[in-house]
mmCIF file of C-alpha atoms in Angstrom:
data_model
loop_
_atom_site.group_PDB
_atom_site.id
_atom_site.type_symbol
_atom_site.label_atom_id
_atom_site.label_comp_id
_atom_site.label_asym_id
_atom_site.label_seq_id
_atom_site.Cartn_x
_atom_site.Cartn_y
_atom_site.Cartn_z
ATOM 1 C CA MET A 1 8.428 21.108 -36.061
ATOM 2 C CA LYS A 2 8.174 16.866 -34.586
ATOM 3 C CA LYS A 3 5.228 16.454 -32.194
ATOM 4 C CA ILE A 4 7.078 16.418 -28.430
ATOM 5 C CA ILE A 5 5.437 14.338 -25.916
ATOM 6 C CA TYR A 6 7.490 15.263 -22.768
ATOM 7 C CA LEU A 7 7.593 13.025 -19.677
ATOM 8 C CA ASP A 8 9.983 14.750 -17.826
ATOM 9 C CA ASN A 9 7.442 16.836 -16.071
ATOM 10 C CA ALA A 10 9.364 15.713 -12.543
ATOM 11 C CA SER A 11 12.282 17.747 -13.767
ATOM 12 C CA THR A 12 10.179 20.545 -14.460
ATOM 13 C CA THR A 13 6.953 21.349 -16.150
ATOM 14 C CA LYS A 14 5.559 24.177 -18.817
ATOM 15 C CA VAL A 15 4.439 27.232 -17.248
ATOM 16 C CA TYR A 16 0.132 26.782 -17.582
ATOM 17 C CA PRO A 17 -0.709 29.889 -20.158
ATOM 18 C CA GLU A 18 -2.972 30.989 -17.338
ATOM 19 C CA VAL A 19 -0.255 31.571 -15.175
ATOM 20 C CA ALA A 20 1.915 33.316 -17.789
ATOM 21 C CA LYS A 21 -0.875 35.795 -18.283
ATOM 22 C CA VAL A 22 -1.005 36.480 -14.472
ATOM 23 C CA MET A 23 2.984 36.909 -14.322
ATOM 24 C CA GLU A 24 3.096 39.290 -17.235
ATOM 25 C CA LYS A 25 0.312 41.314 -15.662
ATOM 26 C CA VAL A 26 2.110 42.262 -12.443
ATOM 27 C CA MET A 27 5.430 42.752 -13.971
ATOM 28 C CA LEU A 28 3.730 45.034 -16.915
ATOM 29 C CA ASN A 29 1.097 46.601 -14.499
ATOM 30 C CA GLN A 30 1.355 46.431 -10.597
ATOM 31 C CA TYR A 31 4.891 46.241 -10.790
ATOM 32 C CA GLY A 32 5.727 48.088 -7.174
ATOM 33 C CA ASN A 33 8.028 47.128 -4.683
ATOM 34 C CA PRO A 34 5.663 45.399 -2.093
ATOM 35 C CA SER A 35 7.617 47.106 0.811
ATOM 36 C CA SER A 36 6.593 50.678 -0.779
ATOM 37 C CA SER A 37 4.058 52.258 1.123
ATOM 38 C CA HIS A 38 2.401 54.154 -2.339
ATOM 39 C CA ASP A 39 -0.801 52.346 -3.946
ATOM 40 C CA LEU A 40 1.578 50.461 -6.337
ATOM 41 C CA GLY A 41 3.806 49.115 -3.424
ATOM 42 C CA ASP A 42 0.304 48.680 -1.343
ATOM 43 C CA GLU A 43 -1.299 46.720 -5.159
ATOM 44 C CA ALA A 44 1.711 44.291 -4.816
ATOM 45 C CA ARG A 45 1.596 43.312 -1.437
ATOM 46 C CA LYS A 46 -1.811 42.426 -1.361
ATOM 47 C CA ILE A 47 -0.973 39.816 -4.344
ATOM 48 C CA ILE A 48 1.517 38.500 -2.024
ATOM 49 C CA ASN A 49 -1.072 38.078 0.955
ATOM 50 C CA ASP A 50 -3.732 36.705 -1.356
ATOM 51 C CA SER A 51 -1.210 34.299 -2.945
ATOM 52 C CA ARG A 52 0.281 33.289 0.445
ATOM 53 C CA ILE A 53 -3.562 32.308 2.104
ATOM 54 C CA ILE A 54 -4.461 30.050 -1.272
ATOM 55 C CA LEU A 55 -1.050 28.495 -1.384
ATOM 56 C CA ALA A 56 -1.615 27.657 2.591
ATOM 57 C CA LYS A 57 -4.934 26.649 2.233
ATOM 58 C CA GLU A 58 -3.396 23.725 0.194
ATOM 59 C CA ILE A 59 -1.871 22.610 2.574
ATOM 60 C CA ASN A 60 -3.959 23.454 5.609
ATOM 61 C CA ALA A 61 -1.810 25.779 7.035
ATOM 62 C CA LYS A 62 -2.009 29.043 8.358
ATOM 63 C CA ALA A 63 -1.138 31.732 6.129
ATOM 64 C CA TYR A 64 1.575 33.820 8.039
ATOM 65 C CA GLU A 65 3.641 30.140 8.370
ATOM 66 C CA VAL A 66 4.289 30.255 4.822
ATOM 67 C CA ILE A 67 6.824 32.090 3.320
ATOM 68 C CA PHE A 68 8.059 32.334 -0.230
ATOM 69 C CA THR A 69 11.730 30.961 -1.017
ATOM 70 C CA SER A 70 13.506 30.742 -4.586
ATOM 71 C CA GLY A 71 12.786 27.215 -4.796
ATOM 72 C CA ALA A 72 12.586 23.905 -3.221
ATOM 73 C CA THR A 73 16.368 23.960 -2.912
ATOM 74 C CA GLU A 74 16.526 27.117 -0.396
ATOM 75 C CA SER A 75 13.566 25.828 1.228
ATOM 76 C CA ASN A 76 15.572 22.506 1.934
ATOM 77 C CA ASN A 77 18.411 24.787 3.173
ATOM 78 C CA LEU A 78 16.793 27.261 4.915
ATOM 79 C CA ALA A 79 14.542 24.316 6.985
ATOM 80 C CA LEU A 80 18.042 22.417 7.987
ATOM 81 C CA PHE A 81 20.633 24.979 8.088
ATOM 82 C CA GLY A 82 17.941 27.256 9.668
ATOM 83 C CA VAL A 83 16.971 25.050 12.617
ATOM 84 C CA ALA A 84 20.929 23.857 13.017
ATOM 85 C CA GLY A 85 21.825 27.152 13.692
ATOM 86 C CA SER A 86 19.013 27.722 16.082
ATOM 87 C CA LYS A 87 18.845 27.601 20.231
ATOM 88 C CA LEU A 88 17.763 24.014 19.730
ATOM 89 C CA GLY A 89 20.527 23.386 17.436
ATOM 90 C CA LYS A 90 22.729 24.193 20.015
ATOM 91 C CA ILE A 91 21.107 21.704 22.469
ATOM 92 C CA LYS A 92 20.117 18.529 19.965
ATOM 93 C CA LYS A 93 23.080 17.211 17.739
ATOM 94 C CA ASN A 94 21.606 14.711 15.422
ATOM 95 C CA ILE A 95 19.928 14.543 12.252
ATOM 96 C CA ILE A 96 18.092 12.106 10.835
ATOM 97 C CA ILE A 97 17.620 11.583 6.756
ATOM 98 C CA SER A 98 16.542 8.846 4.771
ATOM 99 C CA SER A 99 19.119 7.269 1.958
ATOM 100 C CA ILE A 100 16.999 8.475 -0.774
ATOM 101 C CA GLU A 101 16.848 12.051 -0.093
ATOM 102 C CA HIS A 102 17.020 14.909 -2.781
ATOM 103 C CA SER A 103 20.681 16.106 -2.910
ATOM 104 C CA SER A 104 19.544 19.867 -2.018
ATOM 105 C CA ILE A 105 19.046 17.696 1.572
ATOM 106 C CA TYR A 106 22.074 14.869 1.730
ATOM 107 C CA GLU A 107 24.240 17.776 0.575
ATOM 108 C CA SER A 108 23.540 20.030 3.121
ATOM 109 C CA VAL A 109 23.660 17.337 6.275
ATOM 110 C CA LYS A 110 27.370 16.442 4.595
ATOM 111 C CA GLU A 111 27.977 20.333 5.398
ATOM 112 C CA LEU A 112 26.227 20.058 8.804
ATOM 113 C CA GLU A 113 28.222 17.127 9.407
ATOM 114 C CA LYS A 114 31.686 19.448 9.336
ATOM 115 C CA GLN A 115 29.792 21.442 12.067
ATOM 116 C CA GLY A 116 29.664 18.934 14.696
ATOM 117 C CA PHE A 117 26.051 17.140 14.091
ATOM 118 C CA GLU A 118 25.791 13.587 13.578
ATOM 119 C CA VAL A 119 23.562 12.459 10.319
ATOM 120 C CA ILE A 120 21.484 8.846 10.600
ATOM 121 C CA GLU A 121 20.337 7.888 7.191
ATOM 122 C CA VAL A 122 17.571 5.318 7.279
ATOM 123 C CA PRO A 123 17.622 2.716 4.966
ATOM 124 C CA VAL A 124 14.858 1.783 2.582
ATOM 125 C CA ASP A 125 13.651 -1.581 0.935
ATOM 126 C CA ASN A 126 13.847 -2.985 -2.871
ATOM 127 C CA ASN A 127 10.470 -1.301 -3.266
ATOM 128 C CA GLY A 128 11.841 1.957 -1.792
ATOM 129 C CA LEU A 129 10.118 2.332 1.747
ATOM 130 C CA ILE A 130 12.194 3.418 4.338
ATOM 131 C CA ASP A 131 12.022 1.111 7.176
ATOM 132 C CA ILE A 132 10.058 2.820 9.985
ATOM 133 C CA ASP A 133 11.639 0.240 12.783
ATOM 134 C CA TYR A 134 14.975 1.252 11.983
ATOM 135 C CA LEU A 135 13.733 5.461 12.612
ATOM 136 C CA LYS A 136 11.750 4.638 15.630
ATOM 137 C CA ASN A 137 15.407 3.041 17.059
ATOM 138 C CA LYS A 138 17.576 5.527 16.077
ATOM 139 C CA ILE A 139 15.308 8.893 17.287
ATOM 140 C CA ASP A 140 15.803 9.518 20.629
ATOM 141 C CA ASN A 141 16.396 12.881 23.288
ATOM 142 C CA ASN A 142 19.197 14.229 21.126
ATOM 143 C CA THR A 143 17.575 14.047 17.505
ATOM 144 C CA LEU A 144 17.262 17.666 16.228
ATOM 145 C CA ILE A 145 15.305 16.834 13.649
ATOM 146 C CA VAL A 146 14.269 14.097 10.938
ATOM 147 C CA SER A 147 13.674 15.411 7.306
ATOM 148 C CA ILE A 148 12.086 12.238 5.188
ATOM 149 C CA ILE A 149 11.291 13.322 1.330
ATOM 150 C CA HIS A 150 7.381 12.361 0.696
ATOM 151 C CA GLY A 151 7.512 11.473 -3.409
ATOM 152 C CA ASN A 152 10.619 10.404 -4.478
ATOM 153 C CA ASN A 153 12.242 12.297 -7.463
ATOM 154 C CA GLU A 154 14.046 8.920 -8.975
ATOM 155 C CA LEU A 155 11.552 6.408 -7.903
ATOM 156 C CA GLY A 156 8.323 8.374 -7.244
ATOM 157 C CA VAL A 157 8.033 6.458 -4.096
ATOM 158 C CA LEU A 158 5.909 7.777 -1.577
ATOM 159 C CA GLN A 159 6.380 7.660 2.165
ATOM 160 C CA ASN A 160 4.317 7.604 4.908
ATOM 161 C CA ILE A 161 4.254 10.261 6.012
ATOM 162 C CA GLU A 162 2.043 10.903 8.224
ATOM 163 C CA GLU A 163 3.144 7.687 10.716
ATOM 164 C CA ILE A 164 6.999 9.059 10.478
ATOM 165 C CA GLY A 165 5.119 12.431 11.449
ATOM 166 C CA SER A 166 3.161 11.002 14.078
ATOM 167 C CA ILE A 167 6.707 9.205 15.230
ATOM 168 C CA CYS A 168 8.591 12.010 15.401
ATOM 169 C CA ASN A 169 5.707 13.974 17.369
ATOM 170 C CA LYS A 170 5.636 11.388 19.684
ATOM 171 C CA HIS A 171 9.326 12.312 20.861
ATOM 172 C CA GLY A 172 8.828 15.933 20.657
ATOM 173 C CA VAL A 173 11.186 15.948 17.595
ATOM 174 C CA LEU A 174 10.935 18.723 14.394
ATOM 175 C CA PHE A 175 9.832 16.508 11.225
ATOM 176 C CA HIS A 176 11.260 18.082 7.930
ATOM 177 C CA THR A 177 9.218 17.107 4.640
ATOM 178 C CA ASP A 178 10.494 17.818 1.027
ATOM 179 C CA CYS A 179 7.280 17.648 -0.740
ATOM 180 C CA SER A 180 8.817 19.178 -3.920
ATOM 181 C CA GLN A 181 7.183 16.415 -6.457
ATOM 182 C CA SER A 182 3.607 15.383 -4.443
ATOM 183 C CA PHE A 183 2.461 19.214 -3.486
ATOM 184 C CA GLY A 184 -0.581 20.350 -5.505
ATOM 185 C CA LYS A 185 -0.995 16.644 -6.541
ATOM 186 C CA ASP A 186 -1.483 14.116 -3.098
ATOM 187 C CA LYS A 187 -3.261 15.302 0.021
ATOM 188 C CA ILE A 188 -1.100 16.882 2.286
ATOM 189 C CA ASP A 189 -2.435 18.025 5.676
ATOM 190 C CA VAL A 190 0.048 19.918 7.784
ATOM 191 C CA ARG A 191 -2.184 19.304 10.990
ATOM 192 C CA LYS A 192 -2.826 16.120 10.711
ATOM 193 C CA MET A 193 0.717 14.848 9.537
ATOM 194 C CA ASN A 194 2.412 16.809 12.108
ATOM 195 C CA ILE A 195 4.558 18.603 9.530
ATOM 196 C CA SER A 196 6.468 21.454 11.019
ATOM 197 C CA LEU A 197 8.632 21.995 8.098
ATOM 198 C CA LEU A 198 7.796 21.860 4.306
ATOM 199 C CA SER A 199 9.179 22.496 1.078
ATOM 200 C CA ALA A 200 7.281 23.003 -2.558
ATOM 201 C CA SER A 201 8.443 24.478 -5.841
ATOM 202 C CA GLY A 202 6.299 26.338 -8.310
ATOM 203 C CA HIS A 203 7.951 24.886 -11.669
ATOM 204 C CA LYS A 204 6.568 21.350 -10.831
ATOM 205 C CA ILE A 205 3.227 21.973 -10.935
ATOM 206 C CA GLY A 206 3.149 24.432 -14.204
ATOM 207 C CA ALA A 207 4.242 28.387 -12.093
ATOM 208 C CA SER A 208 7.874 29.739 -13.326
ATOM 209 C CA LYS A 209 11.358 28.843 -12.131
ATOM 210 C CA GLY A 210 12.617 30.384 -8.919
ATOM 211 C CA ILE A 211 9.709 30.363 -6.694
ATOM 212 C CA GLY A 212 9.099 28.087 -4.089
ATOM 213 C CA LEU A 213 7.327 28.236 -0.395
ATOM 214 C CA LEU A 214 8.903 26.825 2.686
ATOM 215 C CA TYR A 215 5.875 26.137 5.234
ATOM 216 C CA ILE A 216 7.012 26.624 9.325
ATOM 217 C CA LYS A 217 4.893 25.828 11.713
ATOM 218 C CA GLU A 218 4.133 28.423 14.333
ATOM 219 C CA GLY A 219 6.442 28.570 17.257
ATOM 220 C CA ILE A 220 9.492 27.196 15.458
ATOM 221 C CA GLU A 221 12.577 29.157 15.430
ATOM 222 C CA LEU A 222 15.048 29.316 12.517
ATOM 223 C CA GLU A 223 18.557 30.762 12.297
ATOM 224 C CA GLN A 224 17.865 33.705 9.436
ATOM 225 C CA ARG A 225 20.096 32.836 6.594
ATOM 226 C CA LEU A 226 19.098 35.978 4.329
ATOM 227 C CA PHE A 227 20.081 39.436 5.635
ATOM 228 C CA GLY A 228 18.951 43.207 4.697
ATOM 229 C CA GLY A 229 15.652 43.463 5.124
ATOM 230 C CA SER A 230 12.047 42.091 7.158
ATOM 231 C CA GLN A 231 10.619 40.866 4.156
ATOM 232 C CA GLU A 232 8.442 37.477 4.689
ATOM 233 C CA MET A 233 8.142 37.705 8.299
ATOM 234 C CA ASN A 234 11.917 38.285 9.401
ATOM 235 C CA ARG A 235 12.551 34.697 7.611
ATOM 236 C CA ARG A 236 14.098 35.617 4.409
ATOM 237 C CA ALA A 237 15.366 39.667 3.493
ATOM 238 C CA GLY A 238 14.974 40.751 -0.600
ATOM 239 C CA THR A 239 12.404 42.198 -2.393
ATOM 240 C CA GLU A 240 9.570 39.215 -3.074
ATOM 241 C CA ASN A 241 8.947 37.533 -6.898
ATOM 242 C CA VAL A 242 5.708 39.300 -6.914
ATOM 243 C CA ALA A 243 5.175 37.833 -10.536
ATOM 244 C CA GLY A 244 6.170 34.328 -9.755
ATOM 245 C CA ILE A 245 4.525 34.355 -6.387
ATOM 246 C CA ALA A 246 1.551 35.578 -8.049
ATOM 247 C CA GLY A 247 1.946 32.673 -10.761
ATOM 248 C CA PHE A 248 2.767 29.790 -8.073
ATOM 249 C CA SER A 249 -0.805 30.652 -6.448
ATOM 250 C CA LYS A 250 -2.734 30.797 -9.919
ATOM 251 C CA ALA A 251 -0.693 27.476 -10.381
ATOM 252 C CA ILE A 252 -2.226 25.126 -7.756
ATOM 253 C CA GLU A 253 -5.746 26.721 -8.155
ATOM 254 C CA ILE A 254 -5.599 25.077 -11.992
ATOM 255 C CA THR A 255 -3.753 21.624 -10.762
ATOM 256 C CA ARG A 256 -6.043 21.303 -8.182
ATOM 257 C CA LYS A 257 -8.990 21.084 -10.653
ATOM 258 C CA HIS A 258 -7.166 18.440 -12.734
ATOM 259 C CA ASP A 259 -8.192 14.823 -12.141
ATOM 260 C CA VAL A 260 -5.134 13.052 -10.573
ATOM 261 C CA LYS A 261 -7.188 9.774 -10.806
ATOM 262 C CA LYS A 262 -6.696 10.007 -14.503
ATOM 263 C CA VAL A 263 -3.358 10.345 -14.520
ATOM 264 C CA ARG A 264 -2.962 6.958 -12.631
ATOM 265 C CA ILE A 265 -4.732 4.962 -14.833
ATOM 266 C CA VAL A 266 -2.235 6.177 -17.845
ATOM 267 C CA ARG A 267 0.749 5.348 -15.356
ATOM 268 C CA ASP A 268 -0.349 1.833 -14.787
ATOM 269 C CA TYR A 269 -1.322 0.845 -18.616
ATOM 270 C CA PHE A 270 2.388 2.061 -19.112
ATOM 271 C CA ILE A 271 4.087 0.517 -16.879
ATOM 272 C CA SER A 272 1.971 -2.633 -18.031
ATOM 273 C CA GLN A 273 3.257 -1.823 -21.359
ATOM 274 C CA LEU A 274 6.929 -1.285 -20.047
ATOM 275 C CA GLU A 275 6.694 -4.691 -18.615
ATOM 276 C CA ASN A 276 5.854 -6.243 -21.480
ATOM 277 C CA ILE A 277 8.693 -5.777 -23.506
ATOM 278 C CA GLY A 278 10.971 -6.277 -20.741
ATOM 279 C CA GLY A 279 11.119 -3.310 -18.616
ATOM 280 C CA LYS A 280 11.627 -3.819 -14.779
ATOM 281 C CA ILE A 281 9.899 -1.305 -13.008
ATOM 282 C CA ASN A 282 11.878 -0.158 -9.519
ATOM 283 C CA GLY A 283 10.086 1.047 -6.720
ATOM 284 C CA SER A 284 6.608 0.075 -5.337
ATOM 285 C CA LYS A 285 3.919 0.208 -7.982
ATOM 286 C CA GLU A 286 1.268 0.606 -5.418
ATOM 287 C CA LYS A 287 2.697 3.354 -2.868
ATOM 288 C CA ARG A 288 3.739 5.593 -5.751
ATOM 289 C CA LEU A 289 3.187 9.463 -7.063
ATOM 290 C CA SER A 290 0.339 9.313 -9.721
ATOM 291 C CA ASN A 291 2.908 10.081 -12.549
ATOM 292 C CA ILE A 292 6.637 9.219 -12.192
ATOM 293 C CA VAL A 293 7.817 5.760 -13.563
ATOM 294 C CA SER A 294 11.315 4.427 -13.007
ATOM 295 C CA VAL A 295 11.963 1.517 -15.441
ATOM 296 C CA THR A 296 15.367 -0.688 -16.111
ATOM 297 C CA PHE A 297 16.085 -2.167 -19.513
ATOM 298 C CA ASP A 298 18.743 -4.359 -20.661
ATOM 299 C CA CYS A 299 20.358 -1.614 -22.461
ATOM 300 C CA ASP A 300 22.514 1.309 -22.306
ATOM 301 C CA ALA A 301 19.506 4.329 -21.011
ATOM 302 C CA GLU A 302 21.645 7.093 -22.462
ATOM 303 C CA ASN A 303 21.713 6.076 -25.067
ATOM 304 C CA LEU A 304 18.271 4.930 -25.365
ATOM 305 C CA MET A 305 17.168 8.594 -23.856
ATOM 306 C CA ILE A 306 19.221 10.259 -26.723
ATOM 307 C CA PHE A 307 17.099 8.443 -29.060
ATOM 308 C CA LEU A 308 13.847 8.755 -27.467
ATOM 309 C CA SER A 309 14.880 12.794 -27.751
ATOM 310 C CA GLY A 310 15.514 12.549 -31.619
ATOM 311 C CA LYS A 311 11.943 10.712 -31.798
ATOM 312 C CA GLY A 312 10.369 13.783 -29.925
ATOM 313 C CA ILE A 313 10.325 11.995 -26.635
ATOM 314 C CA MET A 314 11.446 13.809 -23.648
ATOM 315 C CA CYS A 315 12.655 11.851 -20.564
ATOM 316 C CA SER A 316 15.223 11.477 -17.964
ATOM 317 C CA THR A 317 17.764 8.809 -16.633
ATOM 318 C CA ARG A 318 17.581 10.549 -13.367
ATOM 319 C CA SER A 319 16.981 13.513 -11.362
ATOM 320 C CA ALA A 320 17.671 16.686 -13.436
ATOM 321 C CA CYS A 321 19.564 18.212 -10.859
ATOM 322 C CA ASP A 322 22.172 15.028 -11.112
ATOM 323 C CA GLU A 323 21.913 14.745 -14.801
ATOM 324 C CA LYS A 324 25.014 16.516 -15.750
ATOM 325 C CA SER A 325 26.748 14.528 -13.221
ATOM 326 C CA LYS A 326 28.347 11.024 -14.571
ATOM 327 C CA LYS A 327 28.023 9.678 -10.650
ATOM 328 C CA GLU A 328 26.088 6.598 -10.165
ATOM 329 C CA SER A 329 22.459 7.502 -8.180
ATOM 330 C CA ARG A 330 22.099 7.011 -4.576
ATOM 331 C CA VAL A 331 18.736 6.368 -4.914
ATOM 332 C CA LEU A 332 18.905 3.571 -7.526
ATOM 333 C CA GLU A 333 21.570 1.860 -4.955
ATOM 334 C CA SER A 334 19.326 1.895 -1.980
ATOM 335 C CA ILE A 335 17.139 0.097 -3.500
ATOM 336 C CA GLY A 336 19.925 -2.610 -4.684
ATOM 337 C CA LEU A 337 20.466 -1.499 -7.993
ATOM 338 C CA LYS A 338 24.024 -2.961 -9.697
ATOM 339 C CA GLU A 339 26.067 -0.706 -11.643
ATOM 340 C CA LYS A 340 24.720 -2.746 -14.690
ATOM 341 C CA GLU A 341 21.474 -1.762 -14.106
ATOM 342 C CA ILE A 342 21.635 1.746 -13.025
ATOM 343 C CA LYS A 343 23.300 2.341 -16.328
ATOM 344 C CA GLY A 344 19.475 0.715 -17.898
ATOM 345 C CA THR A 345 17.909 2.968 -15.537
ATOM 346 C CA LEU A 346 15.538 5.694 -17.065
ATOM 347 C CA ARG A 347 12.776 8.247 -15.489
ATOM 348 C CA PHE A 348 9.053 8.689 -17.033
ATOM 349 C CA SER A 349 7.276 11.499 -15.363
ATOM 350 C CA LEU A 350 4.099 12.023 -16.949
ATOM 351 C CA GLY A 351 1.639 15.318 -17.626
ATOM 352 C CA PHE A 352 -2.340 15.676 -16.890
ATOM 353 C CA ASP A 353 -2.241 15.870 -20.237
ATOM 354 C CA THR A 354 -0.540 12.691 -20.881
ATOM 355 C CA ASN A 355 -2.766 10.008 -22.755
ATOM 356 C CA LYS A 356 -3.121 6.169 -23.923
ATOM 357 C CA LYS A 357 -1.598 7.480 -27.463
ATOM 358 C CA ASP A 358 1.000 9.170 -26.658
ATOM 359 C CA ILE A 359 2.123 6.051 -24.360
ATOM 360 C CA ASP A 360 1.860 3.312 -27.238
ATOM 361 C CA TYR A 361 3.977 5.463 -29.627
ATOM 362 C CA VAL A 362 6.732 5.722 -26.676
ATOM 363 C CA ILE A 363 6.607 1.804 -26.378
ATOM 364 C CA ARG A 364 6.625 1.238 -30.385
ATOM 365 C CA GLU A 365 9.750 3.279 -30.293
ATOM 366 C CA ILE A 366 11.415 1.708 -27.297
ATOM 367 C CA LYS A 367 11.011 -1.857 -29.002
ATOM 368 C CA LYS A 368 12.809 0.034 -32.153
ATOM 369 C CA PHE A 369 15.988 0.634 -29.979
ATOM 370 C CA ILE A 370 15.740 -2.258 -28.124
ATOM 371 C CA LYS A 371 15.531 -4.487 -31.728
ATOM 372 C CA MET A 372 18.127 -2.581 -33.049
ATOM 373 C CA ASN A 373 20.660 -2.821 -30.618
ATOM 374 C CA SER A 374 19.738 -6.816 -29.022
#
């Protein structure tokens, strides 16, 4: 088998072996329903409670403020539709998002528009950073919630969510942030940053697919979206994914031990090498996630991606949620890229094990493709 250089970690990550072992143990030995009163049920319930404490600690939340979901898409939907359906949503009808939100936010607010809510999009500059003054001018007493992504999944650009949280807090407005890409990699403190709701996903940090969380600040009312049982503090009915939850908490423990600074060093080396062969980096170089690089070449990125895949290099042309769609990227359009530039854009997302030797190989193969197609 050819060696795989996996540079699509923003789409999903490889499950840590330690996580797989924990999940296997739970599935084979601690398989009781956590709502059952017998000993196996008690064991499963303890696993959930212990995991909740570990994951809540990562963002300085209280354990009972964290509920488990199937992933960040569900968390994003529950945050927006839950707030919109609450008593507050009957009074306040404006929702503010950025122009570079993940599709699970963007499509949700489009649906809420049909229900009578007004959606305001905050533009971003050419670096992918939101216009803070625009936000300040648009937020008012009729604003229900502001939802701004922390680390963008296509560009890797990091927003100043502490400043945004402060603005929302000053106006008494709920603040939700999608932290799918930043959770476990960048420091997040929901208290310090005045975050009301936060979404995160397990499969972005070495856990399995199908598990995520939603932080809900104490006192916030959400309309329930799933009915049937009293699980997750009456916020989300349904038997919990105990193995997935155990794996999620194990994954955050492992991720904490990795040196993010080393990833940044490799990322910056990659950026310099891409620029040396004519690549144009998209988004702020300073305010970005440690592992995501968006680059534009004067060629067809789809063909380049297929070429690289044949060489064992895995990357993507856009968010995996939109990869199969042939629609152009909203995010890339938002930072001013033209159609030809969008079609020439690739996204690379490094792992904790990516090294400079891997990068050198990737650069050589890109150079070969460019030479063949020039």
